Amino acid sequence: MSKKYLIVGGVAGGASTAARLRRLSEEDQIIMFERDPHVSFSNCCLPYHLSGTVENSDSLVLMCPSKFLSQYNINARVNNEVIAINRVKKEVTVKNTLTREEYTENYDKLILSPGAKAIVPPIKGIENVKVFTVRNVVDIDKLNKSVKAMGITNISVIGGGFIGVEVAENLREAGNNVTLIEAMSHIMKPFDYDMAQILHKEMHDHGVNLIVGDKVSAFEKETVILESGKKIEAQAVVMAIGVLPETELAVKAGLEIGETGAIKVDQNYRTSDKDIYAVGDAIEVYHAVAGKTVRLPLAGPAQKQARQAADHIHGRIVRNTGFIGSSVVKCFDYNAASVGLNEEMIQAMNLDIKYEVAKVIPGDKVGLMPACEPLHFKLIFQMPTGKVLGAQAIGRGNVDKRMDVIATAIKFGATVDDLRDLELCYAPPFGTAKDVVNFAGYVATNLLHGEFKQVREKDLRNLVKNGACIIDVREKDEYELSHIVGAKNIPLSELRQRVNEIPKDEPVYLHCRSAQRSYNAVMALQHLGFKNVYNVSGGFMGISFYEYFNDETTGREKVVTDYNFL
Amino acid sequence: MSKKYLIVGGVAGGASTAARLRRLSEEDQIIMFERDPHVSFSNCCLPYHLSGTVENSDSLVLMCPSKFLSQYNINARVNNEVIAINRVKKEVTVKNTLTREEYTENYDKLILSPGAKAIVPPIKGIENVKVFTVRNVVDIDKLNKSVKAMGITNISVIGGGFIGVEVAENLREAGNNVTLIEAMSHIMKPFDYDMAQILHKEMHDHGVNLIVGDKVSAFEKETVILESGKKIEAQAVVMAIGVLPETELAVKAGLEIGETGAIKVDQNYRTSDKDIYAVGDAIEVYHAVAGKTVRLPLAGPAQKQARQAADHIHGRIVRNTGFIGSSVVKCFDYNAASVGLNEEMIQAMNLDIKYEVAKVIPGDKVGLMPACEPLHFKLIFQMPTGKVLGAQAIGRGNVDKRMDVIATAIKFGATVDDLRDLELCYAPPFGTAKDVVNFAGYVATNLLHGEFKQVREKDLRNLVKNGACIIDVREKDEYELSHIVGAKNIPLSELRQRVNEIPKDEPVYLHCRSAQRSYNAVMALQHLGFKNVYNVSGGFMGISFYEYFNDETTGREKVVTDYNFL
């Protein structure tokens, strides 16, 4: 017997559910309601319209209702908002947002995919500025046209998450004067502070006025007032503080809401009502590494949830392996990808996990290749099991490749020994015979198995302040170009001859450019009876990036004497 | 007590073993012998000197003996060839290739890493042409200087493996008239015929005179004579037919040689003599997917073996997970990567494996992004288990990323369901919300679970010849541009209205551009009671590439009426 399925929301999750439902049955009736004028638009591409990378805003709409009908026999109703659910009668009330007419539709199964909405806090004087959000094609069109109409102008983007960063980048690429304001100590929460600093520098280098650790306190006429007292001229303000799940309809219908504030679903994406499913940004999901329920508003997971909900509706067994938050973002010439947990998440979620960090900064391909670039790679793994918990990679090259490898490894419960042993594709234009991931695996297994000890970039400032013995094992010319205040230069190539210059009775901290040569030095010294030697994680490059943006902007005393190598 | 380690061969495997041995002990004596003038050069970068990508041949040498000494206290002796091993006395005889002096060195452990040598078959009249091989820096320097001295010239490269393809590409990039001659039906053995055709076309498009399925029978003055009778003018001939393991020293010493003709080693890279280890291109390894011992002359595996041999020498437990042959090659604007088994390997190795193939050709990133390109992806999986056996990917974009994901998945014994569920990094400049790998997982699980049936590209020619009912579900304008001879056009958007035009009593073969829309059509028809519908794997793009190079070169009757879309 033919069934009737109603879907609330016609973008990623909704459209995918509809298409999958159709593939599983020809006879069922499928109606998809979208309160905005477009279904199936590319949410993630919206920011790229601002720079003209996606020239035509119409092209952001991938499928129109008529194509849904002709190709999939799916009834897609735009400008139709579902405003109420009657769970007893299994019926929804729909309002046509143009005509204001209301009508009802009954259902066998209802699927909610309403997405998330931009947070717009009630900041004092908000009426004094032109405020924009970036949620759909109408929004981006409005923002783009307004900005273009003003000519090159001053724009403040508030919030340094995915959308904030992408909007800031694309507005800047279009030639505008862009200020990006982030209340936390760094942009891009999927990254730890040390990694985010690389993006801070990139923003800076491309002329974005980046402000971190400061908050908007009020708006005056075309001006953003920060808590620090700073005033930023802004003919337009883009609110990208974050998103909140669209739960209004679910709440009104009495569906259970989880602790995260998103719609609660079971392992089959079913809400507390067995005939109502929910998918996408409006729900909370199980984080497979954290072992906790979280909000994870990402397009990939939404599409997987959609397919699985449709499968379950058709009586199929669903395998819910949870989610790990694999994501990537372009920031001017840099790419930044992450997966699983980072250090700050472990703290923020209060997870009772003991972990260690391996950071490597090798070249992303053979050094002889013209396009070889350093790749900053940070791996977080559990102690004492060595289980991979998460990773972050930032560089000009193929960071998404390395992160997809980690994402795959995490799905299988990989340990750092597994990463060491991975056999990845190699030719000089693509990587190195030992890939970045293998390198991280080597360092991590060495740490796991206690082969050497390390200190982190963040510890360097205090060590320098306290006059610790820091030895720079780079060659003399490298040292002379720029080095850490007070570091002694004993190149690896002279180490064995000059070993008497190294104190045996106090801790010694060794570093080179990327921590690789200094690792060799640490091993040699250990074999020579030094018991208290540490490798500096990330090496000079890691420390320099860690300190760079603060020194430059705060005028704090420099730990690194010069950054000209960056 | 200090030990003495001797290493035969100073490139990938040898140099890595030496460095690892040093990290594990300061006191041991480490001597590395290399018969050629350079240690630690970038073997894989050699071809890139021919195009000037690596401008200076000196830079191909990564480490000189003096640096080995100063940085690692390793005694690297170039122009020193180990010519005999006395296993009883644990001593080798070394000949200085410059002075012809001979001397002996005793050892506690000996590590063989002699590599492989280019095959130069005794072809009639070989003295009539200038023959080059590409094994080391001296070779490539000689080839490059000779070619440059001749100006733009005619060069025949014999053999279409990694080295042949890379040499042909780089010589062509330098402006020469290059003929690439491959005796088999296609170049690049890691790929099946259908995939290699994409590379054939790319070679062709870039002006390489590609000849497949033809063999060199003789050389005359500056001329290559093929078995077909074709004559190719050639001022230089590069022999890149393949390599053979350098086993001479091992054979003379009475070490066991495996069935593959390479040195036999145990799980710890120990030869039949417990004090002699061997690593790199000279040994045979366990192929973890095939379950067989094979030769696998690749740089990545060599470095892993080196580290493990050194570890075992130091009494550490070695985890030998075997190898899977992950590899990648650049061919002009295309990248081609592969891992595990392909169809032809399964046949050639006589493996008793039932398998199925999933081919997808989605965009490698969101279609709206300017750099979006089709990515040809072929997945081979076991029936009925769904275990991933291998994959191949070719395209202008990030193919190595997708293959590294498969390589990682294979290491964990992944099934196609696992690929479907992988959560990979997504943003529009990098991929799609459902990544190529997920797509392949969807198609593969659908095939595995019997959701639909398919025919392969290679079957199309016969189907066309036999007048089978082939339905092209692309839109009318796509069909008109180019289509399969005799195919009927029923666009997916008209399918439900025109279902009566489709015969129910005979097999029906549906295709679109990439097999995705036709999959939707196949599902719809099945739900409508059609029992004998097939999706054409790879779609019109797959068929066109499959047939293209043959049609173009052999003048066979065309199965596809036009290729102008390629």
CSV table of N, CA and C in Angstrom, one decimal, chain B residues 113-196:
chain,number,residue,atom,x,y,z
B,113,SER,N,70.7,-3.8,0.6
B,113,SER,CA,69.7,-3.0,0.0
B,113,SER,C,70.2,-2.5,-1.4
B,114,PRO,N,70.5,-3.5,-2.2
B,114,PRO,CA,71.2,-3.2,-3.5
B,114,PRO,C,70.2,-2.7,-4.6
B,115,GLY,N,68.9,-2.8,-4.3
B,115,GLY,CA,67.9,-2.2,-5.3
B,115,GLY,C,67.7,-3.1,-6.5
B,116,ALA,N,67.3,-2.5,-7.6
B,116,ALA,CA,66.9,-3.2,-8.8
B,116,ALA,C,67.6,-2.6,-10.0
B,117,LYS,N,67.7,-3.4,-11.0
B,117,LYS,CA,68.4,-2.8,-12.2
B,117,LYS,C,67.4,-2.9,-13.4
B,118,ALA,N,67.6,-1.9,-14.3
B,118,ALA,CA,66.8,-1.9,-15.5
B,118,ALA,C,67.0,-3.1,-16.4
B,119,ILE,N,65.9,-3.6,-16.9
B,119,ILE,CA,66.0,-4.7,-17.9
B,119,ILE,C,66.4,-4.1,-19.2
B,120,VAL,N,67.5,-4.6,-19.8
B,120,VAL,CA,67.9,-4.2,-21.2
B,120,VAL,C,68.0,-5.5,-22.0
B,121,PRO,N,66.9,-5.9,-22.7
B,121,PRO,CA,66.9,-7.2,-23.4
B,121,PRO,C,67.9,-7.1,-24.6
B,122,PRO,N,68.4,-8.3,-25.0
B,122,PRO,CA,69.3,-8.3,-26.1
B,122,PRO,C,68.6,-8.2,-27.5
B,123,ILE,N,68.1,-7.0,-27.8
B,123,ILE,CA,67.4,-6.8,-29.0
B,123,ILE,C,68.4,-6.7,-30.2
B,124,LYS,N,68.0,-7.2,-31.3
B,124,LYS,CA,68.9,-7.2,-32.5
B,124,LYS,C,69.2,-5.8,-32.9
B,125,GLY,N,70.5,-5.5,-33.1
B,125,GLY,CA,70.9,-4.3,-33.6
B,125,GLY,C,71.0,-3.2,-32.6
B,126,ILE,N,71.0,-3.5,-31.3
B,126,ILE,CA,71.0,-2.5,-30.3
B,126,ILE,C,72.1,-1.6,-30.3
B,127,GLU,N,73.2,-2.0,-31.0
B,127,GLU,CA,74.4,-1.1,-31.2
B,127,GLU,C,74.1,0.1,-32.2
B,128,ASN,N,73.0,0.0,-32.9
B,128,ASN,CA,72.6,1.0,-33.8
B,128,ASN,C,72.0,2.3,-33.2
B,129,VAL,N,71.6,2.1,-31.9
B,129,VAL,CA,70.9,3.3,-31.3
B,129,VAL,C,71.6,3.6,-30.0
B,130,LYS,N,71.4,4.9,-29.6
B,130,LYS,CA,71.9,5.4,-28.3
B,130,LYS,C,70.9,4.9,-27.2
B,131,VAL,N,71.3,4.0,-26.4
B,131,VAL,CA,70.4,3.4,-25.4
B,131,VAL,C,70.7,4.0,-24.0
B,132,PHE,N,69.7,4.4,-23.3
B,132,PHE,CA,69.8,5.0,-22.0
B,132,PHE,C,68.9,4.2,-21.0
B,133,THR,N,69.3,4.2,-19.8
B,133,THR,CA,68.5,3.7,-18.7
B,133,THR,C,68.4,4.8,-17.6
B,134,VAL,N,67.4,4.6,-16.7
B,134,VAL,CA,67.3,5.7,-15.7
B,134,VAL,C,67.3,5.0,-14.3
B,135,ARG,N,68.5,4.9,-13.8
B,135,ARG,CA,68.6,4.2,-12.5
B,135,ARG,C,69.2,5.1,-11.4
B,136,ASN,N,70.0,6.0,-11.8
B,136,ASN,CA,70.6,6.9,-10.8
B,136,ASN,C,71.0,8.3,-11.4
B,137,VAL,N,71.6,9.1,-10.6
B,137,VAL,CA,71.8,10.5,-11.0
B,137,VAL,C,72.8,10.6,-12.2
B,138,VAL,N,73.7,9.6,-12.2
B,138,VAL,CA,74.7,9.6,-13.4
B,138,VAL,C,73.9,9.3,-14.6
B,139,ASP,N,73.0,8.3,-14.6
B,139,ASP,CA,72.2,8.0,-15.8
B,139,ASP,C,71.4,9.2,-16.3
B,140,ILE,N,70.7,9.8,-15.3
B,140,ILE,CA,69.7,10.9,-15.8
B,140,ILE,C,70.5,12.1,-16.3
B,141,ASP,N,71.7,12.3,-15.7
B,141,ASP,CA,72.5,13.4,-16.1
B,141,ASP,C,73.0,13.2,-17.6
B,142,LYS,N,73.4,11.9,-17.8
B,142,LYS,CA,73.8,11.5,-19.1
B,142,LYS,C,72.7,11.7,-20.2
B,143,LEU,N,71.6,11.1,-19.8
B,143,LEU,CA,70.4,11.2,-20.7
B,143,LEU,C,70.1,12.7,-21.0
B,144,ASN,N,70.0,13.5,-20.0
B,144,ASN,CA,69.6,14.9,-20.1
B,144,ASN,C,70.6,15.6,-21.0
B,145,LYS,N,71.9,15.5,-20.7
B,145,LYS,CA,72.9,16.2,-21.4
B,145,LYS,C,72.9,15.8,-22.9
B,146,SER,N,72.8,14.5,-23.2
B,146,SER,CA,72.7,14.0,-24.5
B,146,SER,C,71.6,14.6,-25.3
B,147,VAL,N,70.4,14.6,-24.7
B,147,VAL,CA,69.2,15.1,-25.3
B,147,VAL,C,69.4,16.6,-25.6
B,148,LYS,N,69.8,17.3,-24.6
B,148,LYS,CA,69.9,18.7,-24.7
B,148,LYS,C,70.9,19.1,-25.8
B,149,ALA,N,72.0,18.3,-25.9
B,149,ALA,CA,73.0,18.5,-26.9
B,149,ALA,C,72.5,18.3,-28.3
B,150,MET,N,71.5,17.4,-28.5
B,150,MET,CA,70.9,17.2,-29.8
B,150,MET,C,69.8,18.2,-30.2
B,151,GLY,N,69.4,19.0,-29.2
B,151,GLY,CA,68.3,19.9,-29.5
B,151,GLY,C,67.0,19.1,-29.5
B,152,ILE,N,65.9,19.7,-29.9
B,152,ILE,CA,64.6,19.0,-29.9
B,152,ILE,C,64.8,17.8,-30.8
B,153,THR,N,64.5,16.6,-30.3
B,153,THR,CA,64.9,15.4,-31.0
B,153,THR,C,63.8,14.3,-30.9
B,154,ASN,N,64.0,13.2,-31.6
B,154,ASN,CA,63.1,12.1,-31.5
B,154,ASN,C,63.6,11.0,-30.5
B,155,ILE,N,62.8,10.8,-29.6
B,155,ILE,CA,63.2,9.8,-28.5
B,155,ILE,C,62.1,8.8,-28.4
B,156,SER,N,62.5,7.5,-28.4
B,156,SER,CA,61.6,6.4,-28.1
B,156,SER,C,61.8,5.9,-26.6
B,157,VAL,N,60.8,5.9,-25.9
B,157,VAL,CA,60.8,5.3,-24.6
B,157,VAL,C,60.2,3.9,-24.6
B,158,ILE,N,60.9,2.9,-24.2
B,158,ILE,CA,60.3,1.6,-24.4
B,158,ILE,C,59.9,1.1,-23.0
B,159,GLY,N,58.6,0.9,-22.9
B,159,GLY,CA,58.0,0.4,-21.6
B,159,GLY,C,57.2,1.5,-20.9
B,160,GLY,N,55.9,1.2,-20.6
B,160,GLY,CA,55.0,2.2,-20.1
B,160,GLY,C,54.6,2.0,-18.7
B,161,GLY,N,55.7,1.7,-17.9
B,161,GLY,CA,55.5,1.6,-16.4
B,161,GLY,C,55.7,3.0,-15.8
B,162,PHE,N,55.9,3.0,-14.5
B,162,PHE,CA,56.1,4.3,-13.8
B,162,PHE,C,57.2,5.1,-14.5
B,163,ILE,N,58.4,4.5,-14.6
B,163,ILE,CA,59.5,5.2,-15.1
B,163,ILE,C,59.3,5.6,-16.5
B,164,GLY,N,58.8,4.7,-17.4
B,164,GLY,CA,58.6,5.0,-18.8
B,164,GLY,C,57.6,6.2,-18.9
B,165,VAL,N,56.5,6.2,-18.2
B,165,VAL,CA,55.5,7.2,-18.3
B,165,VAL,C,56.1,8.6,-17.8
B,166,GLU,N,56.8,8.6,-16.7
B,166,GLU,CA,57.4,9.8,-16.2
B,166,GLU,C,58.5,10.3,-17.1
B,167,VAL,N,59.3,9.5,-17.6
B,167,VAL,CA,60.4,9.9,-18.5
B,167,VAL,C,59.7,10.5,-19.8
B,168,ALA,N,58.8,9.8,-20.3
B,168,ALA,CA,58.1,10.2,-21.6
B,168,ALA,C,57.5,11.6,-21.3
B,169,GLU,N,56.8,11.7,-20.2
B,169,GLU,CA,56.1,13.0,-19.9
B,169,GLU,C,57.2,14.1,-19.8
B,170,ASN,N,58.2,13.9,-19.1
B,170,ASN,CA,59.2,15.0,-18.8
B,170,ASN,C,60.0,15.3,-20.1
B,171,LEU,N,60.3,14.3,-20.9
B,171,LEU,CA,61.0,14.6,-22.2
B,171,LEU,C,60.0,15.4,-23.1
B,172,ARG,N,58.8,15.0,-23.1
B,172,ARG,CA,57.8,15.7,-23.9
B,172,ARG,C,57.6,17.2,-23.4
B,173,GLU,N,57.6,17.4,-22.1
B,173,GLU,CA,57.5,18.7,-21.5
B,173,GLU,C,58.7,19.5,-22.0
B,174,ALA,N,59.8,18.9,-22.2
B,174,ALA,CA,61.0,19.6,-22.6
B,174,ALA,C,61.0,19.8,-24.1
B,175,GLY,N,59.9,19.4,-24.8
B,175,GLY,CA,59.7,19.8,-26.2
B,175,GLY,C,60.1,18.7,-27.2
B,176,ASN,N,60.6,17.5,-26.7
B,176,ASN,CA,61.0,16.5,-27.7
B,176,ASN,C,59.9,15.8,-28.3
B,177,ASN,N,60.2,15.1,-29.4
B,177,ASN,CA,59.2,14.2,-30.0
B,177,ASN,C,59.3,12.8,-29.4
B,178,VAL,N,58.3,12.5,-28.6
B,178,VAL,CA,58.5,11.3,-27.8
B,178,VAL,C,57.5,10.2,-28.3
B,179,THR,N,58.1,9.0,-28.5
B,179,THR,CA,57.2,7.8,-28.8
B,179,THR,C,57.3,6.9,-27.6
B,180,LEU,N,56.2,6.5,-27.0
B,180,LEU,CA,56.2,5.6,-25.9
B,180,LEU,C,55.7,4.3,-26.4
B,181,ILE,N,56.5,3.2,-26.3
B,181,ILE,CA,56.1,1.9,-26.9
B,181,ILE,C,55.9,0.9,-25.7
B,182,GLU,N,54.7,0.4,-25.7
B,182,GLU,CA,54.3,-0.6,-24.7
B,182,GLU,C,53.8,-1.9,-25.3
B,183,ALA,N,54.4,-3.0,-25.0
B,183,ALA,CA,54.1,-4.3,-25.6
B,183,ALA,C,52.7,-4.8,-25.2
B,184,MET,N,52.3,-4.5,-24.0
B,184,MET,CA,51.0,-5.0,-23.5
B,184,MET,C,49.9,-4.1,-24.1
B,185,SER,N,48.6,-4.4,-23.8
B,185,SER,CA,47.5,-3.7,-24.4
B,185,SER,C,47.4,-2.3,-23.8
B,186,HIS,N,48.0,-2.1,-22.7
B,186,HIS,CA,47.9,-0.7,-22.1
B,186,HIS,C,49.1,-0.5,-21.2
B,187,ILE,N,49.4,0.8,-21.0
B,187,ILE,CA,50.5,1.2,-20.1
B,187,ILE,C,50.0,1.1,-18.6
B,188,MET,N,50.9,1.2,-17.7
B,188,MET,CA,50.6,1.3,-16.3
B,188,MET,C,49.9,0.1,-15.7
B,189,LYS,N,50.6,-1.0,-15.5
B,189,LYS,CA,50.0,-2.2,-14.9
B,189,LYS,C,49.2,-2.0,-13.7
B,190,PRO,N,49.5,-1.1,-12.8
B,190,PRO,CA,48.6,-1.0,-11.6
B,190,PRO,C,47.1,-0.6,-12.0
B,191,PHE,N,46.9,-0.3,-13.3
B,191,PHE,CA,45.5,0.0,-13.7
B,191,PHE,C,45.0,-1.0,-14.7
B,192,ASP,N,43.7,-1.2,-14.7
B,192,ASP,CA,43.0,-2.0,-15.6
B,192,ASP,C,42.9,-1.2,-17.0
B,193,TYR,N,42.6,-2.0,-18.0
B,193,TYR,CA,42.5,-1.4,-19.3
B,193,TYR,C,41.6,-0.2,-19.4
B,194,ASP,N,40.4,-0.4,-18.8
B,194,ASP,CA,39.4,0.7,-18.9
B,194,ASP,C,40.0,2.0,-18.3
B,195,MET,N,40.7,1.9,-17.2
B,195,MET,CA,41.2,3.1,-16.5
B,195,MET,C,42.5,3.6,-17.3
B,196,ALA,N,43.3,2.7,-17.8
B,196,ALA,CA,44.5,3.1,-18.4
B,196,ALA,C,44.2,3.9,-19.7
